[in-house]
Structure formats: structure tokens, C-alpha cells
Amino acid sequence: MSEKYHIVTYGCQMNVHESEKIAGILCRMGYENTNEISEADIIVFNTCCIRENAENHAFGNIGALKKLKKQKPNLLIAVGGCMTQEKGKTDVLKKKFPFIDIMFGTLNLEDLETLITRKKAQKKKVIEIREKEGEIVEFSDAYRTSYPNAWVNIVYGCNNFCTYCIVPYVRGRERSRKPEYILAEVKQLVAQGYKEITLLGQNVNSYGLDGTTGMNFAQLLDAVASIEGDFRLRFMTSHPKDFNEEVVKVMQKHRKICRLVHLPVQSGSNSILSAMNRRYTREKYLDEIKMLRSYLPEAEVTTDIIVGFPKETEEDYLQTEALVKEVDFASAFTFVYSPREGTKAATMDGQIPEEVQKDRIMRLVELVNSLTRKKSEKYVGKEVEILCEDYDEKKGLYLGRDEFGRMGYFPCEHNCIGEFVRVKIARANGISLFGEICKD
Ligand code: 5AD
Ligand code: SF4
């Protein structure tokens, strides 16, 4: 009987896709997936460190394995991802959890196979974290778990050093993948029947700026969207300092590209944006939204917002609220500022008391939810095209998203996962829509 693996993933889409690569490595080694952690012979934690609660979450779950490891001494526990890449974190992990067998970083994911083999041959734990990014390693055998959606990396790392953000420290400098690899991967995915492709990068607009690809992001997007086949194309994340008309023109040219842009604004106040080192102003952001909607009036925008950044005043916060109303985001991920060791903002004066942060996040969440609800109500009575992604056992309904990322539920007599279906929306419940497949 073959050995089994279980992967626990924290954080963003980038990590979800990296877990698919980890799964690919483990499958290649002969392991089989199990959803039951107690059945696993190897458990891999793919960690995130973007906010403190992501770390605490991982700490809690790793700690909970102490007992299992005692019962199953041959169980291998591996920890990878952004947390291990943080300065001094492997020592903390070693001390807190002496039963961890293997640690690897985001910059040497591909070494996992060698590290497991090494660990199996020795008693001592194996820790190998690459400090500096190297050449991009191409993975041809990611084990994808999200059909009909597929993620494709286009640029790794980040050079932006927003003052709150730890990503540039744990993911290294920007490196762009060669267009021929990206195009070949997308072609293969489309041939395999994937229906939604998302191009991934911390800042997709940086694609090619390292001068190694012969194309910028708009050109790459154009090339990917020109691939034949029945699929939708998304990209994330865009950075407002670089998002531009050239990209929007490519969006307009290809109906395959979803009319949705994830454009994190972070704050509506110029002084906070400047302290965050975001390198755009509120006015520039609003101009970009105008420009986008001048080409594509139906376009929707989603965003990320941080409240409680050092020195954020009530006035600054209210400017964020006003901007949220003005843009009318389709949805927004809202965060309380979390100081990250080693970042510039962590040592800034004027850290905001927790109760003020809590008050602001509650107000903001309320505002965002009310906008999202209003948008949902507008869907009622309309027909939308949904890509069916899954079946919800509890509800007894299929579910999927429209091009704007809105989740819709509907009954269907056959398994329609991976099909585009037209659904007439009968009711909206918060962010979810419910309806029936249209009979032609
Ligand atoms: N505190 C709170 N939120 C953060 N983000 C990044 N770093 C932090 C931090 N230190 C948020 C930003 C980013 C999203 C992925 O996470 O809004 O866009
Ligand atoms: Fe972090 Fe800013 Fe880079 Fe995004 S662009 S990953 S927020 S440093």
C-alpha cells in the first residue's frame, strides 16, 4: 500500500497553487493524497506570514500534531512556505516544535523531494532554506485540485517594499517566467479542459520589467487571450502604480478576459498611501477606475484595504470610506494592520490602539457588506453566465462564479462541473445568488 500525504495550506492563491506543486512532487515520489490527517505518512504545512493571525493559525495546527507524532513516530512533518523564509523563524519553529522533521522555503520548493529522501536516511531533522532567489524552476507536474480553475504563475517575488508588507522579504526579488513556458502551460490546461485560467503574480504589471521576457504584461495578456479554446482568463494582483490603459485595451480586445480587476487600494488617504510607500495617490487611483470604465463600462473592481496603519487618523479612515463608496467595489478584502517584524512600518511611531482598529474594521466591513448586498440585489431577475465549479452536498445545488467572481447556486439534473451555464437569478442572499438554469 502506498504512503499517504496531507497538505495544510494557509494564505493566498499563490500558496494554494504552490501546494499543488508540492502535491505534484509527493505524487511523483509515490505518495497518495488523503484528506484524513490521521492517516497521513507525511504532513506538509504550507505557511503564510502576511499577518500575525496567519502565523498563529499555523502555530496552533502544527502544535496540535505533537500527540499524533508520538503515536506514529514514522510520521514525517514538513513545514514550508513564507513563514520558514522569515528571518529567525526556523529557530522559533525548532524550539516550539522539536518534532518537525523537515523545513524548506518558498525559494527552494523544488528541493522537497531531496529533503524527504535525506530525512528518511537520517535521524536528524533536515532544514534547508534558500536565502536568495535563484533561476526559476519550471514545474511540469503540479497536481491540480481545483478543476475547472487553474492558476498559472507569471511573475514571482516583489520589488515594491510597501512599508507594511513582509512579502518582498520572504519571496525575493521579481522574476518573470518566460512567455513560451506560460503559453505552453495555458495551452496544455485548455486542452485538458480547464475553463478558467488565472495568471498570478504579486504584481502582474511588473511582468517583464526585469527585461528577460521580451514582453510586458499587456503583451503577455494579449498572447494568452489569443489562445484558442473555450475558457475565461483572469489575472491578479494588479498594482495601481502600474495598472494602465494598455492592459485595459487588451481586456477590451478579448471577450475571454473577465471584466474584473483586483486592484488593492489599501487606503483612501494620500498621507497614509505615502507612508505605505504605495507610490500612487487617491486621485490617480480614481482616475484609473474612470479610465477602466471608459473602455469597459460594465467592469467591476475588487480591492484590499488595510485599516489602523500607523498614524491613521479618523479623517484618514473616513477618506477610505468615501473612496469605497465612490468606486463602488464589487467586493473588498479588509484587514487590520498587523505589524510584521523587519518591515519599515513595524517601527513607525503612532501605532494605533487595538480598540480603534477594531472599531474601524467593523465600520468598514459593514459598509463593504452593504455595497455587496446592493450589488447582489441588482442581479435578481437577470441571466448570468456561470462556470460551474462544484456541488454543494448540503444545499443539494451546483455552484460556480460569474465573470465578476459572484457565487451562484442552482439545481441541475446532470453533473455540470466544468460547464458554462446560463442561470436566471431568482434571489440574492448576501454575497450569494440563487437561480435556475435557463431553458432556451
Ligand atoms: N497587515 C495587514 N494587512 C496586510 N496585507 C499585507 N501586509 C499586511 C499587514 N502587515 C494585506 C494587503 C495586501 C493583502 C494581500 O494583504 O492589503 O494587499
Ligand atoms: Fe506586499 Fe506591496 Fe509587494 Fe503587494 S506590492 S506583495 S503589498 S510589497
CSV table of C-alpha atoms and ligand atoms in Angstrom, one decimal:
chain,number,residue,atom,x,y,z
A,1,MET,CA,0.0,0.0,0.0
A,2,SER,CA,1.4,3.4,-0.9
A,3,GLU,CA,2.2,6.0,1.7
A,4,LYS,CA,-0.2,9.0,2.0
A,5,TYR,CA,0.3,12.7,2.2
A,6,HIS,CA,-1.8,15.5,3.6
A,7,ILE,CA,-1.1,19.2,2.9
A,8,VAL,CA,-2.4,22.1,5.0
A,9,THR,CA,-2.3,25.4,3.2
A,10,TYR,CA,-2.6,28.9,4.6
A,11,GLY,CA,-2.8,32.2,2.8
A,12,CYS,CA,-3.3,33.4,-0.7
A,13,GLN,CA,-3.9,31.9,-4.1
A,14,MET,CA,-0.1,31.8,-4.7
A,15,ASN,CA,0.2,29.4,-1.8
A,16,VAL,CA,-2.8,27.3,-2.9
A,17,HIS,CA,-1.0,26.9,-6.2
A,18,GLU,CA,2.3,26.2,-4.6
A,19,SER,CA,0.6,23.4,-2.6
A,20,GLU,CA,-0.5,21.9,-5.9
A,21,LYS,CA,3.2,21.9,-6.9
A,22,ILE,CA,4.1,20.3,-3.5
A,23,ALA,CA,1.4,17.7,-4.2
A,24,GLY,CA,2.9,17.1,-7.6
A,25,ILE,CA,6.3,16.4,-6.0
A,26,LEU,CA,4.8,14.0,-3.5
A,27,CYS,CA,2.8,12.2,-6.2
A,28,ARG,CA,5.9,11.8,-8.2
A,29,MET,CA,7.5,10.2,-5.2
A,30,GLY,CA,4.7,7.7,-5.0
A,31,TYR,CA,2.6,9.2,-2.2
A,32,GLU,CA,-1.2,9.4,-2.5
A,33,ASN,CA,-3.4,12.2,-1.2
A,34,THR,CA,-5.5,11.7,1.9
A,35,ASN,CA,-8.0,14.2,3.4
A,36,GLU,CA,-7.6,12.5,6.8
A,37,ILE,CA,-4.7,13.9,8.7
A,38,SER,CA,-4.5,10.9,11.0
A,39,GLU,CA,-4.0,8.6,8.0
A,40,ALA,CA,-1.1,10.6,6.6
A,41,ASP,CA,2.6,9.4,6.5
A,42,ILE,CA,3.7,12.9,5.7
A,43,ILE,CA,2.0,16.1,6.6
A,44,VAL,CA,3.2,19.3,4.9
A,45,PHE,CA,2.3,22.8,6.2
A,46,ASN,CA,2.5,25.4,3.6
A,47,THR,CA,2.5,28.5,5.8
A,48,CYS,CA,1.8,32.2,5.3
A,49,CYS,CA,3.2,35.1,7.3
A,50,ILE,CA,1.4,38.1,5.9
A,51,ARG,CA,-0.4,38.9,9.1
A,52,GLU,CA,0.1,37.7,12.6
A,53,ASN,CA,-3.1,35.7,12.8
A,54,ALA,CA,-2.0,33.6,9.8
A,55,GLU,CA,1.1,32.7,11.7
A,56,ASN,CA,-0.8,31.9,14.9
A,57,HIS,CA,-3.1,29.7,13.0
A,58,ALA,CA,-0.2,27.6,11.7
A,59,PHE,CA,1.4,27.5,15.1
A,60,GLY,CA,-1.8,26.2,16.6
A,61,ASN,CA,-2.2,23.5,14.0
A,62,ILE,CA,1.4,22.4,14.0
A,63,GLY,CA,1.4,22.2,17.8
A,64,ALA,CA,-1.7,20.0,17.7
A,65,LEU,CA,0.3,17.3,16.0
A,66,LYS,CA,2.5,16.6,18.9
A,67,LYS,CA,0.3,13.7,20.0
A,68,LEU,CA,-0.1,12.2,16.6
A,69,LYS,CA,3.7,12.3,16.1
A,70,LYS,CA,4.1,10.4,19.4
A,71,GLN,CA,1.6,7.7,18.3
A,72,LYS,CA,3.2,7.5,14.8
A,73,PRO,CA,6.9,8.0,15.2
A,74,ASN,CA,7.4,7.4,11.4
A,75,LEU,CA,5.1,10.2,10.5
A,76,LEU,CA,7.0,13.0,8.7
A,77,ILE,CA,6.1,16.6,9.4
A,78,ALA,CA,7.4,19.2,7.0
A,79,VAL,CA,7.0,22.9,7.2
A,80,GLY,CA,7.4,25.2,4.2
A,81,GLY,CA,6.0,28.4,2.8
A,82,CYS,CA,6.5,32.1,3.7
A,83,MET,CA,7.0,31.6,7.5
A,84,THR,CA,10.1,29.5,7.2
A,85,GLN,CA,11.6,32.1,4.9
A,86,GLU,CA,11.3,34.8,7.6
A,87,LYS,CA,14.5,35.7,9.4
A,88,GLY,CA,15.0,33.7,12.6
A,89,LYS,CA,11.6,31.8,12.2
A,90,THR,CA,13.1,28.4,11.7
A,91,ASP,CA,14.8,28.7,15.1
A,92,VAL,CA,11.5,29.7,16.7
A,93,LEU,CA,9.8,26.7,15.0
A,94,LYS,CA,12.6,24.3,16.0
A,95,LYS,CA,12.2,25.4,19.6
A,96,LYS,CA,8.5,25.4,19.8
A,97,PHE,CA,8.0,22.2,17.8
A,98,PRO,CA,11.1,19.9,18.1
A,99,PHE,CA,9.1,17.2,16.4
A,100,ILE,CA,9.2,18.9,12.9
A,101,ASP,CA,11.3,16.8,10.6
A,102,ILE,CA,11.8,19.0,7.5
A,103,MET,CA,11.8,22.7,6.9
A,104,PHE,CA,12.0,24.2,3.4
A,105,GLY,CA,11.4,27.7,2.0
A,106,THR,CA,9.4,29.3,-0.8
A,107,LEU,CA,12.7,29.8,-2.7
A,108,ASN,CA,13.6,26.1,-2.7
A,109,LEU,CA,10.3,24.3,-3.0
A,110,GLU,CA,11.7,22.1,-5.7
A,111,ASP,CA,14.2,20.6,-3.1
A,112,LEU,CA,11.4,18.9,-1.2
A,113,GLU,CA,12.0,15.5,-2.8
A,114,THR,CA,15.7,15.5,-1.9
A,115,LEU,CA,14.9,16.7,1.6
A,116,ILE,CA,12.4,13.9,2.2
A,117,THR,CA,14.8,11.3,0.9
A,118,ARG,CA,17.6,12.7,3.1
A,119,LYS,CA,15.3,12.8,6.2
A,120,LYS,CA,14.3,9.2,5.6
A,121,ALA,CA,18.0,8.2,5.7
A,122,GLN,CA,18.9,10.1,8.8
A,123,LYS,CA,17.5,10.7,12.3
A,124,LYS,CA,18.4,14.4,12.4
A,125,LYS,CA,15.9,16.9,11.1
A,126,VAL,CA,16.6,18.4,7.7
A,127,ILE,CA,16.4,22.2,7.4
A,128,GLU,CA,17.2,23.9,4.1
A,129,ILE,CA,16.0,27.4,3.4
A,130,ARG,CA,17.4,29.1,0.4
A,131,GLU,CA,18.2,32.7,1.3
A,132,LYS,CA,18.3,34.3,-2.2
A,133,GLU,CA,16.1,33.6,-5.2
A,134,GLY,CA,17.7,31.6,-8.0
A,135,GLU,CA,16.7,30.8,-11.5
A,136,ILE,CA,13.0,30.0,-11.9
A,137,VAL,CA,12.4,26.3,-11.7
A,138,GLU,CA,9.7,25.1,-14.1
A,139,PHE,CA,7.2,22.6,-12.7
A,140,SER,CA,5.5,20.4,-15.2
A,141,ASP,CA,3.6,18.2,-12.9
A,142,ALA,CA,1.6,20.3,-10.4
A,143,TYR,CA,-1.2,18.2,-9.0
A,144,ARG,CA,-4.1,20.5,-9.6
A,145,THR,CA,-7.1,20.2,-7.3
A,146,SER,CA,-9.3,23.0,-8.5
A,147,TYR,CA,-10.8,21.9,-11.8
A,148,PRO,CA,-12.2,23.7,-13.8
A,149,ASN,CA,-10.0,26.6,-12.5
A,150,ALA,CA,-6.2,26.6,-12.9
A,151,TRP,CA,-3.6,29.0,-11.6
A,152,VAL,CA,-0.5,29.9,-13.7
A,153,ASN,CA,2.4,31.8,-12.2
A,154,ILE,CA,3.8,34.6,-14.4
A,155,VAL,CA,6.0,36.5,-12.1
A,156,TYR,CA,7.5,35.6,-8.7
A,157,GLY,CA,8.6,37.8,-5.9
A,158,CYS,CA,8.1,41.5,-5.3
A,159,ASN,CA,10.3,44.6,-5.5
A,160,ASN,CA,7.8,47.1,-4.1
A,161,PHE,CA,8.5,47.2,-0.4
A,162,CYS,CA,5.2,48.6,0.7
A,163,THR,CA,6.2,49.5,4.3
A,164,TYR,CA,3.7,47.2,6.0
A,165,CYS,CA,4.5,44.1,3.9
A,166,ILE,CA,6.7,41.2,4.5
A,167,VAL,CA,6.3,39.6,1.1
A,168,PRO,CA,9.4,41.1,-0.5
A,169,TYR,CA,11.5,39.7,2.4
A,170,VAL,CA,10.2,36.2,2.1
A,171,ARG,CA,9.6,35.8,-1.6
A,172,GLY,CA,12.7,37.6,-3.0
A,173,ARG,CA,13.0,39.9,-6.0
A,174,GLU,CA,10.8,39.9,-9.0
A,175,ARG,CA,11.5,37.2,-11.6
A,176,SER,CA,9.3,36.7,-14.7
A,177,ARG,CA,8.6,33.4,-16.3
A,178,LYS,CA,9.5,33.1,-19.9
A,179,PRO,CA,6.4,33.6,-22.1
A,180,GLU,CA,6.9,30.4,-24.0
A,181,TYR,CA,6.5,28.4,-20.8
A,182,ILE,CA,3.5,30.3,-19.8
A,183,LEU,CA,1.8,30.0,-23.2
A,184,ALA,CA,2.6,26.3,-23.3
A,185,GLU,CA,1.2,25.7,-19.9
A,186,VAL,CA,-2.0,27.6,-20.7
A,187,LYS,CA,-2.4,25.7,-24.0
A,188,GLN,CA,-2.0,22.4,-22.2
A,189,LEU,CA,-4.5,23.4,-19.5
A,190,VAL,CA,-7.1,24.4,-22.1
A,191,ALA,CA,-6.5,21.2,-24.0
A,192,GLN,CA,-7.1,19.3,-20.7
A,193,GLY,CA,-10.4,21.0,-20.3
A,194,TYR,CA,-9.7,23.7,-17.8
A,195,LYS,CA,-12.2,26.6,-18.2
A,196,GLU,CA,-10.8,29.4,-16.1
A,197,ILE,CA,-7.1,30.4,-16.1
A,198,THR,CA,-5.8,32.9,-13.6
A,199,LEU,CA,-2.4,34.5,-14.2
A,200,LEU,CA,-0.7,35.0,-10.9
A,201,GLY,CA,1.9,37.5,-9.6
A,202,GLN,CA,2.3,39.7,-6.5
A,203,ASN,CA,2.2,42.5,-9.1
A,204,VAL,CA,1.3,41.2,-12.5
A,205,ASN,CA,2.0,44.6,-14.0
A,206,SER,CA,5.7,44.0,-13.2
A,207,TYR,CA,5.8,41.2,-15.7
A,208,GLY,CA,8.8,41.5,-18.0
A,209,LEU,CA,10.1,44.6,-16.3
A,210,ASP,CA,13.3,42.6,-15.5
A,211,GLY,CA,14.0,42.7,-19.2
A,212,THR,CA,14.2,38.9,-19.6
A,213,THR,CA,11.0,38.1,-21.4
A,214,GLY,CA,10.7,40.4,-24.4
A,215,MET,CA,7.1,41.3,-23.5
A,216,ASN,CA,5.3,43.4,-20.9
A,217,PHE,CA,2.2,42.3,-19.1
A,218,ALA,CA,-0.2,43.7,-21.6
A,219,GLN,CA,1.5,41.9,-24.4
A,220,LEU,CA,1.6,38.6,-22.4
A,221,LEU,CA,-2.1,39.0,-21.6
A,222,ASP,CA,-2.9,39.6,-25.3
A,223,ALA,CA,-0.9,36.4,-26.3
A,224,VAL,CA,-2.6,34.3,-23.6
A,225,ALA,CA,-6.0,35.6,-24.5
A,226,SER,CA,-5.3,34.7,-28.2
A,227,ILE,CA,-5.0,31.0,-27.4
A,228,GLU,CA,-7.9,29.2,-29.0
A,229,GLY,CA,-10.5,27.5,-26.8
A,230,ASP,CA,-13.4,28.0,-24.6
A,231,PHE,CA,-12.0,29.5,-21.4
A,232,ARG,CA,-12.1,32.5,-19.2
A,233,LEU,CA,-9.0,34.5,-18.3
A,234,ARG,CA,-8.3,36.3,-15.1
A,235,PHE,CA,-5.2,37.9,-13.7
A,236,MET,CA,-4.2,39.0,-10.2
A,237,THR,CA,-2.9,41.1,-8.5
A,238,SER,CA,-2.7,44.4,-10.3
A,239,HIS,CA,-0.8,47.3,-8.7
A,240,PRO,CA,-2.4,50.8,-9.1
A,241,LYS,CA,1.0,52.4,-9.6
A,242,ASP,CA,1.4,50.3,-12.8
A,243,PHE,CA,-2.1,49.3,-14.0
A,244,ASN,CA,-2.6,51.1,-17.3
A,245,GLU,CA,-4.5,51.8,-20.5
A,246,GLU,CA,-2.5,49.3,-22.5
A,247,VAL,CA,-3.8,46.5,-20.3
A,248,VAL,CA,-7.4,47.7,-20.4
A,249,LYS,CA,-7.2,47.9,-24.2
A,250,VAL,CA,-6.2,44.3,-24.3
A,251,MET,CA,-9.1,43.4,-22.0
A,252,GLN,CA,-11.4,45.2,-24.4
A,253,LYS,CA,-10.0,43.3,-27.3
A,254,HIS,CA,-10.7,39.9,-25.9
A,255,ARG,CA,-14.1,38.8,-24.5
A,256,LYS,CA,-12.3,35.9,-22.8
A,257,ILE,CA,-10.8,38.2,-20.3
A,258,CYS,CA,-13.1,38.7,-17.3
A,259,ARG,CA,-14.2,42.3,-16.8
A,260,LEU,CA,-12.9,42.2,-13.2
A,261,VAL,CA,-9.8,43.8,-11.9
A,262,HIS,CA,-8.4,43.2,-8.4
A,263,LEU,CA,-6.8,46.5,-7.7
A,264,PRO,CA,-5.8,46.8,-4.0
A,265,VAL,CA,-6.1,50.4,-2.9
A,266,GLN,CA,-5.1,49.8,0.8
A,267,SER,CA,-6.2,53.3,1.9
A,268,GLY,CA,-8.1,56.3,0.6
A,269,SER,CA,-5.8,58.8,2.3
A,270,ASN,CA,-2.8,60.3,0.5
A,271,SER,CA,-0.7,60.7,3.6
A,272,ILE,CA,-1.3,57.0,4.5
A,273,LEU,CA,-0.6,55.9,1.0
A,274,SER,CA,2.6,57.8,1.0
A,275,ALA,CA,3.6,56.3,4.4
A,276,MET,CA,2.8,52.9,3.0
A,277,ASN,CA,5.1,53.6,0.0
A,278,ARG,CA,2.4,52.7,-2.4
A,279,ARG,CA,3.5,55.3,-5.0
A,280,TYR,CA,0.1,56.5,-6.2
A,281,THR,CA,-2.4,58.9,-4.9
A,282,ARG,CA,-6.1,58.7,-4.2
A,283,GLU,CA,-6.7,60.8,-7.3
A,284,LYS,CA,-4.5,58.6,-9.5
A,285,TYR,CA,-6.4,55.5,-8.3
A,286,LEU,CA,-9.8,57.1,-9.0
A,287,ASP,CA,-8.6,58.2,-12.5
A,288,GLU,CA,-7.6,54.6,-13.2
A,289,ILE,CA,-11.1,53.4,-12.3
A,290,LYS,CA,-12.5,56.1,-14.6
A,291,MET,CA,-10.2,55.0,-17.4
A,292,LEU,CA,-11.1,51.4,-16.9
A,293,ARG,CA,-14.9,52.1,-17.0
A,294,SER,CA,-14.5,54.4,-20.0
A,295,TYR,CA,-13.4,51.4,-22.0
A,296,LEU,CA,-15.5,48.8,-20.2
A,297,PRO,CA,-18.5,50.4,-18.5
A,298,GLU,CA,-19.5,47.1,-17.0
A,299,ALA,CA,-16.1,46.4,-15.4
A,300,GLU,CA,-16.1,45.6,-11.7
A,301,VAL,CA,-13.2,46.2,-9.3
A,302,THR,CA,-12.3,44.3,-6.1
A,303,THR,CA,-9.8,45.6,-3.7
A,304,ASP,CA,-7.8,45.1,-0.5
A,305,ILE,CA,-7.9,47.6,2.3
A,306,ILE,CA,-5.9,48.0,5.5
A,307,VAL,CA,-7.2,50.0,8.5
A,308,GLY,CA,-5.3,51.1,11.5
A,309,PHE,CA,-1.9,51.7,9.8
A,310,PRO,CA,0.4,53.8,12.0
A,311,LYS,CA,-0.8,57.4,12.4
A,312,GLU,CA,-4.1,56.7,10.6
A,313,THR,CA,-6.5,59.4,11.9
A,314,GLU,CA,-10.3,59.3,11.9
A,315,GLU,CA,-10.1,61.7,9.0
A,316,ASP,CA,-7.8,59.3,7.0
A,317,TYR,CA,-10.2,56.5,7.8
A,318,LEU,CA,-13.2,58.5,6.6
A,319,GLN,CA,-11.4,59.1,3.3
A,320,THR,CA,-11.1,55.4,2.8
A,321,GLU,CA,-14.8,55.1,3.5
A,322,ALA,CA,-15.5,57.8,0.9
A,323,LEU,CA,-13.3,56.2,-1.7
A,324,VAL,CA,-15.0,52.8,-1.1
A,325,LYS,CA,-18.4,54.5,-1.8
A,326,GLU,CA,-17.1,56.4,-4.8
A,327,VAL,CA,-15.6,53.3,-6.5
A,328,ASP,CA,-18.4,51.0,-5.6
A,329,PHE,CA,-16.3,47.9,-5.3
A,330,ALA,CA,-17.8,44.6,-6.2
A,331,SER,CA,-16.1,43.3,-3.0
A,332,ALA,CA,-13.2,44.1,-0.8
A,333,PHE,CA,-10.9,42.2,1.5
A,334,THR,CA,-10.5,44.2,4.6
A,335,PHE,CA,-7.6,43.8,7.1
A,336,VAL,CA,-6.5,45.3,10.4
A,337,TYR,CA,-2.9,46.4,10.1
A,338,SER,CA,-0.6,43.8,11.6
A,339,PRO,CA,3.0,44.8,12.3
A,340,ARG,CA,5.5,42.5,10.7
A,341,GLU,CA,9.0,42.3,12.1
A,342,GLY,CA,11.6,43.6,9.8
A,343,THR,CA,9.2,45.9,7.8
A,344,LYS,CA,9.5,49.6,8.0
A,345,ALA,CA,6.0,50.2,9.3
A,346,ALA,CA,6.6,48.0,12.3
A,347,THR,CA,8.9,50.5,13.9
A,348,MET,CA,7.0,53.6,12.9
A,349,ASP,CA,5.6,56.0,15.6
A,350,GLY,CA,1.9,56.3,16.0
A,351,GLN,CA,0.8,52.6,16.1
A,352,ILE,CA,-3.0,52.6,16.5
A,353,PRO,CA,-4.6,51.2,19.6
A,354,GLU,CA,-6.4,47.9,19.1
A,355,GLU,CA,-9.8,49.2,20.1
A,356,VAL,CA,-9.6,52.0,17.4
A,357,GLN,CA,-8.5,49.4,14.8
A,358,LYS,CA,-11.4,47.2,15.8
A,359,ASP,CA,-13.9,50.0,15.6
A,360,ARG,CA,-12.7,51.0,12.1
A,361,ILE,CA,-12.6,47.5,10.7
A,362,MET,CA,-16.2,46.9,11.9
A,363,ARG,CA,-17.5,50.0,10.3
A,364,LEU,CA,-15.6,49.3,7.1
A,365,VAL,CA,-16.9,45.7,6.9
A,366,GLU,CA,-20.4,46.9,7.4
A,367,LEU,CA,-20.0,49.4,4.6
A,368,VAL,CA,-18.5,46.9,2.2
A,369,ASN,CA,-21.2,44.3,3.0
A,370,SER,CA,-23.9,46.8,2.4
A,371,LEU,CA,-22.4,47.6,-1.1
A,372,THR,CA,-22.0,44.0,-1.9
A,373,ARG,CA,-25.6,43.3,-0.8
A,374,LYS,CA,-26.9,46.1,-3.0
A,375,LYS,CA,-25.0,44.7,-6.0
A,376,SER,CA,-26.4,41.3,-5.3
A,377,GLU,CA,-29.9,42.6,-5.4
A,378,LYS,CA,-29.3,44.1,-8.8
A,379,TYR,CA,-28.7,40.6,-10.1
A,380,VAL,CA,-32.2,39.4,-9.3
A,381,GLY,CA,-34.2,38.7,-12.5
A,382,LYS,CA,-31.0,38.8,-14.6
A,383,GLU,CA,-29.4,36.0,-16.6
A,384,VAL,CA,-25.7,35.4,-15.9
A,385,GLU,CA,-23.2,33.0,-17.3
A,386,ILE,CA,-21.8,30.8,-14.5
A,387,LEU,CA,-18.8,28.5,-14.7
A,388,CYS,CA,-19.9,25.5,-12.6
A,389,GLU,CA,-17.1,24.7,-10.1
A,390,ASP,CA,-18.6,22.3,-7.6
A,391,TYR,CA,-21.6,20.6,-6.0
A,392,ASP,CA,-22.7,21.6,-2.5
A,393,GLU,CA,-24.0,18.4,-0.8
A,394,LYS,CA,-25.7,20.2,2.0
A,395,LYS,CA,-27.7,22.5,-0.3
A,396,GLY,CA,-28.1,19.9,-3.0
A,397,LEU,CA,-27.1,22.6,-5.5
A,398,TYR,CA,-24.3,23.1,-8.0
A,399,LEU,CA,-22.3,26.3,-7.7
A,400,GLY,CA,-20.0,28.5,-9.6
A,401,ARG,CA,-19.0,32.0,-10.4
A,402,ASP,CA,-19.8,34.6,-13.0
A,403,GLU,CA,-17.1,36.6,-14.6
A,404,PHE,CA,-17.2,39.1,-11.7
A,405,GLY,CA,-16.5,36.4,-9.2
A,406,ARG,CA,-20.0,36.3,-7.9
A,407,MET,CA,-21.0,32.9,-6.5
A,408,GLY,CA,-24.3,31.5,-7.9
A,409,TYR,CA,-26.1,28.3,-6.8
A,410,PHE,CA,-28.6,26.4,-9.0
A,411,PRO,CA,-30.0,22.9,-9.4
A,412,CYS,CA,-29.0,20.7,-12.3
A,413,GLU,CA,-30.0,17.2,-13.4
A,414,HIS,CA,-26.6,16.2,-14.6
A,415,ASN,CA,-23.1,16.8,-13.3
A,416,CYS,CA,-22.3,20.1,-14.9
A,417,ILE,CA,-19.0,20.9,-13.2
A,418,GLY,CA,-16.7,22.5,-15.8
A,419,GLU,CA,-19.6,23.7,-17.9
A,420,PHE,CA,-20.6,27.3,-18.6
A,421,VAL,CA,-24.3,27.6,-17.8
A,422,ARG,CA,-26.8,30.4,-18.1
A,423,VAL,CA,-28.6,30.9,-14.9
A,424,LYS,CA,-31.6,33.2,-14.2
A,425,ILE,CA,-31.1,34.7,-10.8
A,426,ALA,CA,-34.3,34.4,-8.6
A,427,ARG,CA,-32.9,35.7,-5.3
A,428,ALA,CA,-29.8,37.0,-3.6
A,429,ASN,CA,-28.7,36.3,-0.1
A,430,GLY,CA,-25.8,38.5,1.0
A,431,ILE,CA,-23.0,37.7,-1.4
A,432,SER,CA,-24.6,34.6,-2.9
A,433,LEU,CA,-27.0,34.3,-5.8
A,434,PHE,CA,-29.6,31.6,-6.3
A,435,GLY,CA,-31.4,30.7,-9.5
A,436,GLU,CA,-32.3,28.2,-12.2
A,437,ILE,CA,-30.6,27.2,-15.4
A,438,CYS,CA,-32.3,29.0,-18.4
A,439,LYS,CA,-34.2,26.8,-20.7
A,440,ASP,CA,-33.5,28.1,-24.2
B,1,5AD,N1,-1.2,43.9,7.8
B,1,5AD,C1,-2.4,43.9,7.3
B,1,5AD,N2,-2.7,43.5,6.1
B,1,5AD,C2,-1.6,43.3,5.2
B,1,5AD,N3,-1.6,43.0,3.9
B,1,5AD,C3,-0.3,42.8,3.6
B,1,5AD,N4,0.5,43.1,4.7
B,1,5AD,C4,-0.3,43.3,5.7
B,1,5AD,C5,-0.1,43.7,7.1
B,1,5AD,N5,1.1,43.8,7.6
B,1,5AD,C6,-2.8,42.9,3.1
B,1,5AD,C7,-2.7,43.9,1.9
B,1,5AD,C8,-2.4,43.1,0.7
B,1,5AD,C9,-3.1,41.8,1.1
B,1,5AD,C10,-2.7,40.6,0.3
B,1,5AD,O1,-2.8,41.6,2.5
B,1,5AD,O2,-4.0,44.5,1.9
B,1,5AD,O3,-3.0,43.6,-0.5
B,2,SF4,FE1,3.4,43.4,-0.5
B,2,SF4,FE2,3.2,45.7,-1.7
B,2,SF4,FE3,4.5,43.7,-2.9
B,2,SF4,FE4,1.9,43.6,-2.7
B,2,SF4,S1,3.1,45.1,-3.9
B,2,SF4,S2,3.3,41.9,-2.2
B,2,SF4,S3,1.5,44.6,-0.7
B,2,SF4,S4,5.1,44.7,-1.0
